[in-house]
Every structure is written in structure tokens, then in C-alpha cells.
mmCIF file of C-alpha atoms in Angstrom:
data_model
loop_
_atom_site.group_PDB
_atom_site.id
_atom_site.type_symbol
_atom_site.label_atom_id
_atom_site.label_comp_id
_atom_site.label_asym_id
_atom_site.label_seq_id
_atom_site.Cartn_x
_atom_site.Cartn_y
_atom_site.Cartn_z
ATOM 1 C CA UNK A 1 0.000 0.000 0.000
ATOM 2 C CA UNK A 2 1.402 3.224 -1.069
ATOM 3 C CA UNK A 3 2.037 5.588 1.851
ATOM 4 C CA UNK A 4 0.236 8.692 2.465
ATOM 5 C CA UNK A 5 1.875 12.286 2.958
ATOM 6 C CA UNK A 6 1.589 12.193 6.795
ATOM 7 C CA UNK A 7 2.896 8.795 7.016
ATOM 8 C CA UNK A 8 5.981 9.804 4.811
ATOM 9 C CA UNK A 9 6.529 13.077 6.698
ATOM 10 C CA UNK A 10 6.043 11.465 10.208
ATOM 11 C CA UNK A 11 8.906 8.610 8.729
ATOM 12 C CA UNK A 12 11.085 11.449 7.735
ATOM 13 C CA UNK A 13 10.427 12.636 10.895
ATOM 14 C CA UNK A 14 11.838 9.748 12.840
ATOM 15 C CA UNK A 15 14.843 9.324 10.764
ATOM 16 C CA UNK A 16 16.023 12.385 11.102
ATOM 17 C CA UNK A 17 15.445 13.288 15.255
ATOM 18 C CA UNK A 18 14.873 9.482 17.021
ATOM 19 C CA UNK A 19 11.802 7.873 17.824
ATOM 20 C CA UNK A 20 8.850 10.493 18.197
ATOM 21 C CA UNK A 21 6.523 11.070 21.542
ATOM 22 C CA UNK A 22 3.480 9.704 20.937
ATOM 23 C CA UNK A 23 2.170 12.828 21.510
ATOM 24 C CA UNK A 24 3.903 14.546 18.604
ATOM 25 C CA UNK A 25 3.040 11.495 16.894
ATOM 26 C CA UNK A 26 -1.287 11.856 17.805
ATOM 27 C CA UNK A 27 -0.843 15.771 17.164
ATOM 28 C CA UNK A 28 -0.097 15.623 14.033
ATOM 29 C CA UNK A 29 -2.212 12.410 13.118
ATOM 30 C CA UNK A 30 -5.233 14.647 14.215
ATOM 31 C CA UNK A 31 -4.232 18.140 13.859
ATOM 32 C CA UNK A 32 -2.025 18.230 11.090
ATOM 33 C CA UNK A 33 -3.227 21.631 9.050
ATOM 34 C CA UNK A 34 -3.577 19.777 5.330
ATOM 35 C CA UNK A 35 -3.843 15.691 6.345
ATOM 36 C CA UNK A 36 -4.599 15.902 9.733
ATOM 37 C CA UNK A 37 -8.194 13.935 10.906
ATOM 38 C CA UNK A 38 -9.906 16.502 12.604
ATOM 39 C CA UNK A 39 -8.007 19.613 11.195
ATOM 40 C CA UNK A 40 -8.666 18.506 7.373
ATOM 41 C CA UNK A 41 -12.841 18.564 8.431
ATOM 42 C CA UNK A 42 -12.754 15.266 6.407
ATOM 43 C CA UNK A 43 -13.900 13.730 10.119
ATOM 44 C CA UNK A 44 -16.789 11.975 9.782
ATOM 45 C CA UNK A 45 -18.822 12.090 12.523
ATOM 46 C CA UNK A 46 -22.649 10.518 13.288
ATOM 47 C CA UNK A 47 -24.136 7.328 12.177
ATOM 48 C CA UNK A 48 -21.992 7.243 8.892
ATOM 49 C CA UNK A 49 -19.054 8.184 10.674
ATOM 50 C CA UNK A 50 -16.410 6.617 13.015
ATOM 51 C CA UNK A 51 -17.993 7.589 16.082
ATOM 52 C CA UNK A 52 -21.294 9.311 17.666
ATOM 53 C CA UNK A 53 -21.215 12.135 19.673
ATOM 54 C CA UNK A 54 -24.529 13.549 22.313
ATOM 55 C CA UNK A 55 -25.344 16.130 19.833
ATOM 56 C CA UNK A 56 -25.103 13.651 16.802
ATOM 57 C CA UNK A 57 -28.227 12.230 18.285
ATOM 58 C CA UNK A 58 -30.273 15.318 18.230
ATOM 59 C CA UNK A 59 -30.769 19.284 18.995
ATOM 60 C CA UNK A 60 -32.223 18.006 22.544
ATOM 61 C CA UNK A 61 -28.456 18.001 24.298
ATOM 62 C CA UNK A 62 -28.096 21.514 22.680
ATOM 63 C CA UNK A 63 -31.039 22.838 23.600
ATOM 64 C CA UNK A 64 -30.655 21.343 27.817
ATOM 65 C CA UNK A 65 -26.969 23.046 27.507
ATOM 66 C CA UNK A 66 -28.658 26.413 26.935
ATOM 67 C CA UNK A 67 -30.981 25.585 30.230
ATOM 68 C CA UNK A 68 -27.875 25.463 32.005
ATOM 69 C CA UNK A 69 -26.352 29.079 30.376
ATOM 70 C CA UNK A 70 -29.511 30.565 30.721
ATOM 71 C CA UNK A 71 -29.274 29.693 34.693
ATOM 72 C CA UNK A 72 -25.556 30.969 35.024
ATOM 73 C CA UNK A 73 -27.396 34.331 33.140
ATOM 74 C CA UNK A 74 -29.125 34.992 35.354
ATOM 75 C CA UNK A 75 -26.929 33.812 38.688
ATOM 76 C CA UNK A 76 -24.367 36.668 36.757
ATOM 77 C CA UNK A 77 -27.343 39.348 37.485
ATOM 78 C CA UNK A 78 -28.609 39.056 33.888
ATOM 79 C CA UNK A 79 -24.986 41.008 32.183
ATOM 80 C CA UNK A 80 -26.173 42.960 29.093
ATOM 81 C CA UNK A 81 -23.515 41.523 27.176
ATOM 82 C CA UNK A 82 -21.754 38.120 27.866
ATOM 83 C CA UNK A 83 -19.810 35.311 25.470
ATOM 84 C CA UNK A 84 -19.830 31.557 24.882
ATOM 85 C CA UNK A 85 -16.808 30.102 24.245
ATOM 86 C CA UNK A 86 -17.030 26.680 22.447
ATOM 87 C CA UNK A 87 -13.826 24.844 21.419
ATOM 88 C CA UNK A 88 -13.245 21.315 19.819
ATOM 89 C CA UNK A 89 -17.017 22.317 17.799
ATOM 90 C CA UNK A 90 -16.330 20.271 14.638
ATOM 91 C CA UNK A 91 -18.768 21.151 12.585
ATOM 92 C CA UNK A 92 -20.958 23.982 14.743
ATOM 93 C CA UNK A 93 -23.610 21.874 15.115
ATOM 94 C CA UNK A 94 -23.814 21.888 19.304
ATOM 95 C CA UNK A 95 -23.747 25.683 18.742
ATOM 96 C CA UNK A 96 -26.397 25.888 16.384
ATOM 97 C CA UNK A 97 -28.120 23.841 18.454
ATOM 98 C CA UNK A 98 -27.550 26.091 21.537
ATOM 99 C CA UNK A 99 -28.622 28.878 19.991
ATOM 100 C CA UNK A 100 -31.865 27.927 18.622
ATOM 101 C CA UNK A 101 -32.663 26.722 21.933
ATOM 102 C CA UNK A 102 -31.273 29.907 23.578
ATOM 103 C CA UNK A 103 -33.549 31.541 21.080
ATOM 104 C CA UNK A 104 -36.638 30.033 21.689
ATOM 105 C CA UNK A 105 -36.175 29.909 25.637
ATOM 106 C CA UNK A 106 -34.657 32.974 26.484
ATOM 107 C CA UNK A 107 -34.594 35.937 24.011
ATOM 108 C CA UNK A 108 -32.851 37.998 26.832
ATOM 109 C CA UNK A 109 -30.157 35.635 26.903
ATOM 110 C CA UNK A 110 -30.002 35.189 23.669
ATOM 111 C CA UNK A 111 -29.360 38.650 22.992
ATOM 112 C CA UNK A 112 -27.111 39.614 25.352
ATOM 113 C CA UNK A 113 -24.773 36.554 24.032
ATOM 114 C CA UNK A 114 -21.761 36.492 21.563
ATOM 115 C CA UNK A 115 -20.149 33.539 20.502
ATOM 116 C CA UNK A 116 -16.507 32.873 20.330
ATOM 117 C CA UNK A 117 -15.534 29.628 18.787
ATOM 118 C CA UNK A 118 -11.680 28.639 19.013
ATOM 119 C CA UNK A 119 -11.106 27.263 15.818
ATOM 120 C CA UNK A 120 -7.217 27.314 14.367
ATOM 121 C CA UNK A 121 -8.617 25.694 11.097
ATOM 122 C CA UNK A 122 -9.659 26.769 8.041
ATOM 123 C CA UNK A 123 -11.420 24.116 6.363
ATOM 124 C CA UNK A 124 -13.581 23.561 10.342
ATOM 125 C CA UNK A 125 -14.392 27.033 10.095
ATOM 126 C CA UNK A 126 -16.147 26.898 6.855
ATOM 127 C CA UNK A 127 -18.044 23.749 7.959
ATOM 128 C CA UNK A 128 -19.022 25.990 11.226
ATOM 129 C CA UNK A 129 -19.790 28.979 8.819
ATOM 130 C CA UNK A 130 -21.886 26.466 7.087
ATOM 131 C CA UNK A 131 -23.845 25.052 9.684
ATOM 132 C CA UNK A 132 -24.297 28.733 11.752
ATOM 133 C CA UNK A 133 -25.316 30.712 8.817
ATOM 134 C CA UNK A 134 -28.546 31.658 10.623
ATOM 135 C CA UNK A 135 -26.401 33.526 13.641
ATOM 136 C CA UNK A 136 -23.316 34.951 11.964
ATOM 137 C CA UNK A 137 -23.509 38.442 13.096
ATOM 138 C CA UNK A 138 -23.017 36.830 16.670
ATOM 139 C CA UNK A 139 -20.183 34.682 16.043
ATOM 140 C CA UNK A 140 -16.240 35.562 16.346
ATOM 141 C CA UNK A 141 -13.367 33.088 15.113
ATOM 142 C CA UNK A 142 -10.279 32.903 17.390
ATOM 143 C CA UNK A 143 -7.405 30.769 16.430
ATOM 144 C CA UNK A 144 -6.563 29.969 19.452
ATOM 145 C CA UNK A 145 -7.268 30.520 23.631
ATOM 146 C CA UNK A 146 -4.373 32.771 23.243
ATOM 147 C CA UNK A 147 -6.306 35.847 20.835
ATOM 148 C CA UNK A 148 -9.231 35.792 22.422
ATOM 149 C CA UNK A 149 -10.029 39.022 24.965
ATOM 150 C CA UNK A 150 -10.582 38.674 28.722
ATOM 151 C CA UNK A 151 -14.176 38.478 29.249
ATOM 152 C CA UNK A 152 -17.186 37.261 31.344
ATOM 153 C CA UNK A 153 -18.477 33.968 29.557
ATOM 154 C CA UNK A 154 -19.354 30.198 29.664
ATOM 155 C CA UNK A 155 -16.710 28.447 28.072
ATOM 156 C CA UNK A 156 -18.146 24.914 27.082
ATOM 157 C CA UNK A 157 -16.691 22.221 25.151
ATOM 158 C CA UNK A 158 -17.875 18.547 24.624
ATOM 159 C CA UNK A 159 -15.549 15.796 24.066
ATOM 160 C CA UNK A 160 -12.405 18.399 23.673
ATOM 161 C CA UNK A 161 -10.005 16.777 26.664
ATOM 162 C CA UNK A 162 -10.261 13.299 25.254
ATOM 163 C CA UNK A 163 -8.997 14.551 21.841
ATOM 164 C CA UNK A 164 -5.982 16.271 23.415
ATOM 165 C CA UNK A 165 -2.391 14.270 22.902
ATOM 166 C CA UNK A 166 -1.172 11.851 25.057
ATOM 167 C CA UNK A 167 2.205 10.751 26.348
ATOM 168 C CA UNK A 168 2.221 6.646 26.804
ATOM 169 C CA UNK A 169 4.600 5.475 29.977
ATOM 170 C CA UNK A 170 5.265 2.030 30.699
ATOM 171 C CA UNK A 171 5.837 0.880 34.448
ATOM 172 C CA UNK A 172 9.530 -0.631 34.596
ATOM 173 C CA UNK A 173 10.807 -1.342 38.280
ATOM 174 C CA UNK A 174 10.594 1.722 40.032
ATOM 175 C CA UNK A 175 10.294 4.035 37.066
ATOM 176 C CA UNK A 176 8.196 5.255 34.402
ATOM 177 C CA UNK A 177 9.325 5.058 30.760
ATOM 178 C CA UNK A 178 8.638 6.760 27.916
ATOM 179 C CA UNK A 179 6.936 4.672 24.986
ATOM 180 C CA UNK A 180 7.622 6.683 21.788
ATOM 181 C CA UNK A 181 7.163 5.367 17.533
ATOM 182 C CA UNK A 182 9.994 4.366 15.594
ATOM 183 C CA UNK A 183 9.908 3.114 11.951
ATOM 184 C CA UNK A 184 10.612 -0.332 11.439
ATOM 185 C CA UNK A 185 9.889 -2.305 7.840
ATOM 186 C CA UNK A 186 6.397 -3.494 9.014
ATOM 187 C CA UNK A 187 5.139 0.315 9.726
ATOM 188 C CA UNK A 188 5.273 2.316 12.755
ATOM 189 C CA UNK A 189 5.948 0.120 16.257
ATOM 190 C CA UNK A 190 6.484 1.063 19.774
ATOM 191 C CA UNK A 191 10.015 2.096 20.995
ATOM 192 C CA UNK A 192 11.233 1.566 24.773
ATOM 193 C CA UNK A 193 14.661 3.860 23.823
ATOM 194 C CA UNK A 194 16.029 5.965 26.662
ATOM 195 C CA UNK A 195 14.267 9.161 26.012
ATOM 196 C CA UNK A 196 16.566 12.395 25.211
ATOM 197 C CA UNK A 197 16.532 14.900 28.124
ATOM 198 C CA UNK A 198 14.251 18.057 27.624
ATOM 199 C CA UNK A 199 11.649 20.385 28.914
ATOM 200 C CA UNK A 200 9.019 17.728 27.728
ATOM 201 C CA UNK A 201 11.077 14.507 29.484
ATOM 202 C CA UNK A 202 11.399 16.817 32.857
ATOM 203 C CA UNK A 203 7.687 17.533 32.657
ATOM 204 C CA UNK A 204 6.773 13.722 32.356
ATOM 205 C CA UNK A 205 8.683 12.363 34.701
ATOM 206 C CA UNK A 206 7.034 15.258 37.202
ATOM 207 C CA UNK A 207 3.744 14.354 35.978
ATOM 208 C CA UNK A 208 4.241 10.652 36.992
ATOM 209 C CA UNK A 209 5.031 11.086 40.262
ATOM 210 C CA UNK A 210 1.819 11.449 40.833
ATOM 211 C CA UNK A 211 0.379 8.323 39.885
ATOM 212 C CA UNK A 212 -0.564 5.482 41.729
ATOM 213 C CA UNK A 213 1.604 2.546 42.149
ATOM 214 C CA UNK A 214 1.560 0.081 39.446
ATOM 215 C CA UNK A 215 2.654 -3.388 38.425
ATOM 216 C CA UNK A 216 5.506 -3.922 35.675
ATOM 217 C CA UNK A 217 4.615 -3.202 32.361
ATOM 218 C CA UNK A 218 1.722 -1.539 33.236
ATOM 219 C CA UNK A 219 0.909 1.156 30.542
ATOM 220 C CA UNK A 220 -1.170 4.513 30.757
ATOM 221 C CA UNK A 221 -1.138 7.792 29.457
ATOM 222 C CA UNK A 222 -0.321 11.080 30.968
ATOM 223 C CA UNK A 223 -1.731 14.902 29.006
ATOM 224 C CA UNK A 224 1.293 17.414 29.470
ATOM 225 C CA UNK A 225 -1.253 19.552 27.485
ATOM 226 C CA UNK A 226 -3.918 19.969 30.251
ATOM 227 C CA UNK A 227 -1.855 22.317 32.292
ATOM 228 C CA UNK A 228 -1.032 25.092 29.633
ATOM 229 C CA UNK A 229 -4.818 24.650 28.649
ATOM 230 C CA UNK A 230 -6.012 25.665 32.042
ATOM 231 C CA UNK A 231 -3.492 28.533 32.468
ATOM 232 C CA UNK A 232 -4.556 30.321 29.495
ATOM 233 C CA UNK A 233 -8.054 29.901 30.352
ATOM 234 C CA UNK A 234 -7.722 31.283 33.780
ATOM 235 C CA UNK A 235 -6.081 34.225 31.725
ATOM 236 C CA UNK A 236 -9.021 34.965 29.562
ATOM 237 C CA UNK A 237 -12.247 33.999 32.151
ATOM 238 C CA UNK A 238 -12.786 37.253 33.992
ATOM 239 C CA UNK A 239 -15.933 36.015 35.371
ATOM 240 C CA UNK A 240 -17.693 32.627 34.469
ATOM 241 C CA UNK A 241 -17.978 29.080 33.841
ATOM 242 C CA UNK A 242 -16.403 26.288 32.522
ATOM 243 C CA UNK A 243 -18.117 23.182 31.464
ATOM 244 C CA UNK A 244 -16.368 20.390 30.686
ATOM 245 C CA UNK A 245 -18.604 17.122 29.075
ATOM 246 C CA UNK A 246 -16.276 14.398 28.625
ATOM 247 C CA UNK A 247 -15.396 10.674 29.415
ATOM 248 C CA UNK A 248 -12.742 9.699 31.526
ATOM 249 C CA UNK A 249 -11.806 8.199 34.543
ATOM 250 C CA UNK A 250 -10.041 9.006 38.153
ATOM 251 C CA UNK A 251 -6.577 7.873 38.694
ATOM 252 C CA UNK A 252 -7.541 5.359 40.862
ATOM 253 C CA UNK A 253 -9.567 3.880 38.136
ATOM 254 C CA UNK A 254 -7.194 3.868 35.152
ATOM 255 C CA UNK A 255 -4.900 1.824 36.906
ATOM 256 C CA UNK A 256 -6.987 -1.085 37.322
ATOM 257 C CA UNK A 257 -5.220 -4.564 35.844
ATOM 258 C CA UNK A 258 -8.171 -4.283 33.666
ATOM 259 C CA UNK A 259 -6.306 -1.363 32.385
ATOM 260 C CA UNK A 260 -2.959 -2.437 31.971
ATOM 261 C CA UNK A 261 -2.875 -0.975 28.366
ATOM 262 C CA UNK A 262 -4.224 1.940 28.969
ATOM 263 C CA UNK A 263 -6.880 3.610 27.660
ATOM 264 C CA UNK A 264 -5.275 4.754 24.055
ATOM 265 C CA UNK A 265 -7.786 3.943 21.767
ATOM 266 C CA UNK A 266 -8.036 3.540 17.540
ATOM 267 C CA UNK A 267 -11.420 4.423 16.192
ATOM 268 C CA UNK A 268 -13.318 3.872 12.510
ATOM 269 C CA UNK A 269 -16.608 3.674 10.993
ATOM 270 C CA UNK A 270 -17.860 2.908 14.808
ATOM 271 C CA UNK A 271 -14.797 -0.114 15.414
ATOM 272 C CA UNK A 272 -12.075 0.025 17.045
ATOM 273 C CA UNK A 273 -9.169 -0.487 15.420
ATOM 274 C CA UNK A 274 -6.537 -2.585 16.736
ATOM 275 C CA UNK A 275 -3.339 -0.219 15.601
ATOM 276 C CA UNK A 276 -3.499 3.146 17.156
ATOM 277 C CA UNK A 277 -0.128 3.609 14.867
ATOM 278 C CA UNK A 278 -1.588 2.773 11.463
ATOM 279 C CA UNK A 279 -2.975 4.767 9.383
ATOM 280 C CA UNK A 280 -2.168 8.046 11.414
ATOM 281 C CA UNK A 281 -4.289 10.968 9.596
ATOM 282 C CA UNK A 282 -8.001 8.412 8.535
ATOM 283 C CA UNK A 283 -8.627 7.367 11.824
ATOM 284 C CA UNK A 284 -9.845 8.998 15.580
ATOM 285 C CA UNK A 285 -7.253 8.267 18.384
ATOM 286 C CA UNK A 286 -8.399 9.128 21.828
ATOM 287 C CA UNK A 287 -7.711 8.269 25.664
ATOM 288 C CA UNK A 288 -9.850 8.881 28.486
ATOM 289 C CA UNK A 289 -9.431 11.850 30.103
ATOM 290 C CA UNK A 290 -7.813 11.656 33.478
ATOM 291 C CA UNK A 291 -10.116 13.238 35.796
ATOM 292 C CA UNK A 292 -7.940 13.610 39.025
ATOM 293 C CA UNK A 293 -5.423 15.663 36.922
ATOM 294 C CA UNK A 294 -8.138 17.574 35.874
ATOM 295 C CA UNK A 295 -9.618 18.654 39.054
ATOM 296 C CA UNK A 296 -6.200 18.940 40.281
ATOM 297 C CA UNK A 297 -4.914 21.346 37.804
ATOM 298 C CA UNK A 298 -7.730 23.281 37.454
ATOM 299 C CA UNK A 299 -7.765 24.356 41.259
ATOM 300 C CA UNK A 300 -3.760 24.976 40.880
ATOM 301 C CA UNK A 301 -5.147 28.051 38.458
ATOM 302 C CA UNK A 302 -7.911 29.379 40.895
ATOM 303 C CA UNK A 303 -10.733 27.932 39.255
ATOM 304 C CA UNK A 304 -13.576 26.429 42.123
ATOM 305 C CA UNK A 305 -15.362 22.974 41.674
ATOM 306 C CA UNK A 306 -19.157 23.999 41.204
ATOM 307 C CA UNK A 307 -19.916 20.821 40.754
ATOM 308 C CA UNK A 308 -19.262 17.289 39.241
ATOM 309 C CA UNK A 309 -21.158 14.575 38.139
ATOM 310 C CA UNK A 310 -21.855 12.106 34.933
ATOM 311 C CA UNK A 311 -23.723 12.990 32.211
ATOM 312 C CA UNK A 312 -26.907 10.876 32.720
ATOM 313 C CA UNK A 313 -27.433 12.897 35.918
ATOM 314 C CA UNK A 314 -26.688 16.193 34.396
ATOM 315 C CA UNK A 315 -28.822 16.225 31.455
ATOM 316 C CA UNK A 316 -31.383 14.475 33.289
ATOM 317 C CA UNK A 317 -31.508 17.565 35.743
ATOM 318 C CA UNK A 318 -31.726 19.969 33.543
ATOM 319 C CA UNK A 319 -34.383 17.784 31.838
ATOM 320 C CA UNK A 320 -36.841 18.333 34.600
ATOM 321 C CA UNK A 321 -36.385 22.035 33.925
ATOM 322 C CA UNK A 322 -36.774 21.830 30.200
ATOM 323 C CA UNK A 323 -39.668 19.705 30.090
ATOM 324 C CA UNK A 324 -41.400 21.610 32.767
ATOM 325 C CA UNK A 325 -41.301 25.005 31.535
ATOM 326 C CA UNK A 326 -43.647 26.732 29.253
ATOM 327 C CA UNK A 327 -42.958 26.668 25.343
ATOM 328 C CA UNK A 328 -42.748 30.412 24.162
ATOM 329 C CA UNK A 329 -44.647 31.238 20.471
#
């Protein structure tokens, strides 16, 4: 089989600097600007698609999410002018969703709400542009956390974390390794190299000191990316929420023996694949977020736990209020 671009860059890659961190390895197999998975928009998402999302079922999750804004509107004292921050949108449709709701529920709200959506990419944006045509004069394209102006807002996001890259480390006596890809004739494999000293080795090897004891050659994954995330965010949120829908699991709990390798998972046309290194670029790679570093990092940068809980309770909550209040004509 003829290799593709990525694959032949990502080779090139190797050769040239060593065996790559798998999380310069996932970054570009998703984000790559031109053959990336998400960052191309060729992503298929929904029933023909490699996976479902809550809003691929219907404009019901969208519509409970604006319940929950329209609460935190009001709790704010009802600001005349306020923004929604959604990142990791894909195509818009969770915003168009929210909007319509917002809309139809609240016209206060509804006016007193801009949208920001973080979107580096171009070919995303004009699927977003696409899909929000109706509410355009609302909506503001930032490419990144990093342009976009303190403000009060809700900054919500739905299965973002899980799509972040991931360092794999492999328990060997008392130590953590680094698993990174090398090039061999059959493809990409797994390399158990000493890893070079840097700023990104120093970082990992911090980051694993907090996890829970493990048995040799137990594998996981650790997200050097969550931290930067949060500190920019706490830059920008003047006032505000942040709502976070997303799996994962507590430390604890991704160190089962259940779990031994890890939660790094391969995903297309709703299967799993069984070689998160083939093919980087035409198929989803994910891990479950870890949920303890989460919570952990987040209060490092000042943020407060409202609250926590899984989504069947959550939606179901705000259910009660949705189904209960009055439709508007």
C-alpha cells in the first residue's frame, strides 16, 4: 500500500530526530493543518461516521446546555452583554443547536450573548460557517485561547479533553518510561529507547510522580497539554464558567489490571481499530481523560469545583427544567 503524505513526513520525521513522543506522533495524526483527521474537516462524525457524539443524536443536548447558560445568566445578574466560548465544535452543530434553543427559551439571553468559537482551522471554520449561517452576526473566530479578549463567559466544550495528545509510559521497576514510535519495515511500532533529556522529558517524569503505584509493564497515558490549557483559560475567564462534558476516569480507576494498556484507543466507521499507529491521519485516536489531573490542575489556576457529576445525571436535571417550563410562540 502506497504511503500517504503524513505517514511519509512522520517517517522522515523519525529518521532524522529518534523515535517520536506519541504525543507529537497523535498531534499531528489529528491536527495536522492539510492531512490531519480533525483539522482537514474530512472527520466523519454521526451514524456514517467513526464515532457518535450527544449532539449527533439530536438538537435536545443543545437545547438542555442552553438551560444550564440561561441559569448561570441569570446567577451573573442578567450582564447585558456576555460570550460563549465553544472549542473542539467540529462542525458547529452543538452551537447551532444552543442557539436555537437559547432563542426560543430565552430571548434575553439570547441577545445579550456572543459567541466565540476557538477554531485554528480553516477548512472547520467553513463547515461551522456552514452550519451557523442563521447567527453569523453573533459569532467571532479565534485561532486559538491565546487571541481571544478577557471576558465574562461560559466556556463549554464537549468531548475536547479526550482529543488532546497523550504521552504513553510504561511501568519498569521503580520508574516510568517513555513509549515513543519508531519506523521499522512493518510500519510504525512502539520504541522503549532511553528518552533524550528536555523540557518535555522533565515535565513527564514530574507528571508521573503522581500516579498510583503500578505493576511492571503496566501502561497509561499522561496529558502534558492539560496544564497550559487551564493557564490560558484562567487568563481569559474574567468572570464565568467552565463546562467540561467528557469521558474519563479518576486515577484510581485507570490503573486497574483491567487497564494495563491503557486507555489509548483507535477508532473507525464505529470499530475500534486494533493499531493506534496505522494509518495516522483516517482514523480517531483518543484516551480517556484523566479526571484527578483535571480537578487537580484546574484548582492549581484558581478555578472552584461547582460541581461534578456524569452525564446521565446532568442532562437528566436539567431535563426536569426543560420539560417543565412553558414553550414560548
Amino acid at each position: 500500500m502506497t504511503p500517504s503524505p503524513l505517514e511519509i513526513l512522520l517517517r522522515e520525521q523519525i529518521q532524522k530526530n529518534g523515535p517520536l513522543p506519541f504525543a507529537d506522533f497523535m498531534e499531528q495524526a489529528l491536527y495536522h493543518p492539510e492531512w490531519g483527521y480533525y483539522a482537514s474537516g474530512r472527520a466523519p462524525i454521526g451514524k456514517k461516521g467513526d464515532f457518535f457524539t450527544s449532539v449527533s443524536v439530536g438538537p435536545l443536548f443543545g437545547a438542555l446546555i442552553a438551560r444550564q447558560i440561561h441559569q448561570w445568566w441569570e446567577q451573573l445578574d442578567r450582564p447585558a452583554s456576555w460570550t460563549l466560548i465553544e472549542q473542539g465544535a467540529h462542525h458547529g452543530q452543538l452551537a447551532h443547536d444552543l442557539l436555537s434553543a437559547l432563542l426560543l427559551q430565552s430571548p434575553d439571553c439570547f441577545d445579550a450573548s456572543s459567541l466565540a468559537l476557538i477554531e485554528p482551522f480553516p477548512p472547520l471554520q467553513h463547515l461551522q460557517k456552514e452550519t451557523l449561517e442563521p447567527f453569523l452576526p453573533k459569532i467571532r473566530w479565534y485561532p486559538s485561547l491565546r487571541q481571544l479578549p478577557p471576558c465574562e463567559d461560559v466556556h463549554y466544550s464537549n468531548e475536547l479533553l479526550d482529543a488532546f495528545p497523550v504521552h504513553r509510559v510504561e511501568k519498569r521497576g521503580t520508574d516510568w518510561i517513555e513509549l515513543r514510535v519508531d519506523v521499522a519495515p512493518e510500519g510504525f511500532v512502539w520504541s522503549r529507547k532511553p528518552a533524550p533529556s528536555g523540557a518535555h522529558t522533565e515535565a513527564l517524569a514530574q507528571a508521573t510522580r503522581t500516579l498510583p503505584e503500578a505493576e511492571e509493564g503496566f501502561q497509561t497515558e499522561v496529558c502534558l497539554a492539560l496544564r497550559p490549557w487551564f493557564q490560558e483559560l484562567s487568563q481569559k475567564l474574567l468572570r464565568g464558567w467552565v463546562l467540561l462534558i467528557d469521558y474519563g476516569l479518576w486515577e484510581e480507576e485507570s490503573m486497574q489490571a483491567l487497564r494495563r494498556e491503557g486507555t489509548l484507543r483507535a477508532y473507525q466507521n464505529h470499530q475500534r481499530h486494533p493499531n493506534p499507529l496505522q494509518s495516522p491521519g483516517e482514523i480517531d485516536l483518543t484516551a480517556h481523560v484523566n479526571l484527578s489531573a483535571v480537578c487537580r490542575i484546574a484548582l492549581e489556576h484558581a478555578f472552584h469545583m461547582e460541581g461534578f457529576t456524569d452525564q446521565h445525571r446532568f442532562l437528566s436535571s436539567l431535563g426536569m427544567i426543560h420539560f417543565q417550563a412553558p414553550a414560548r410562540a
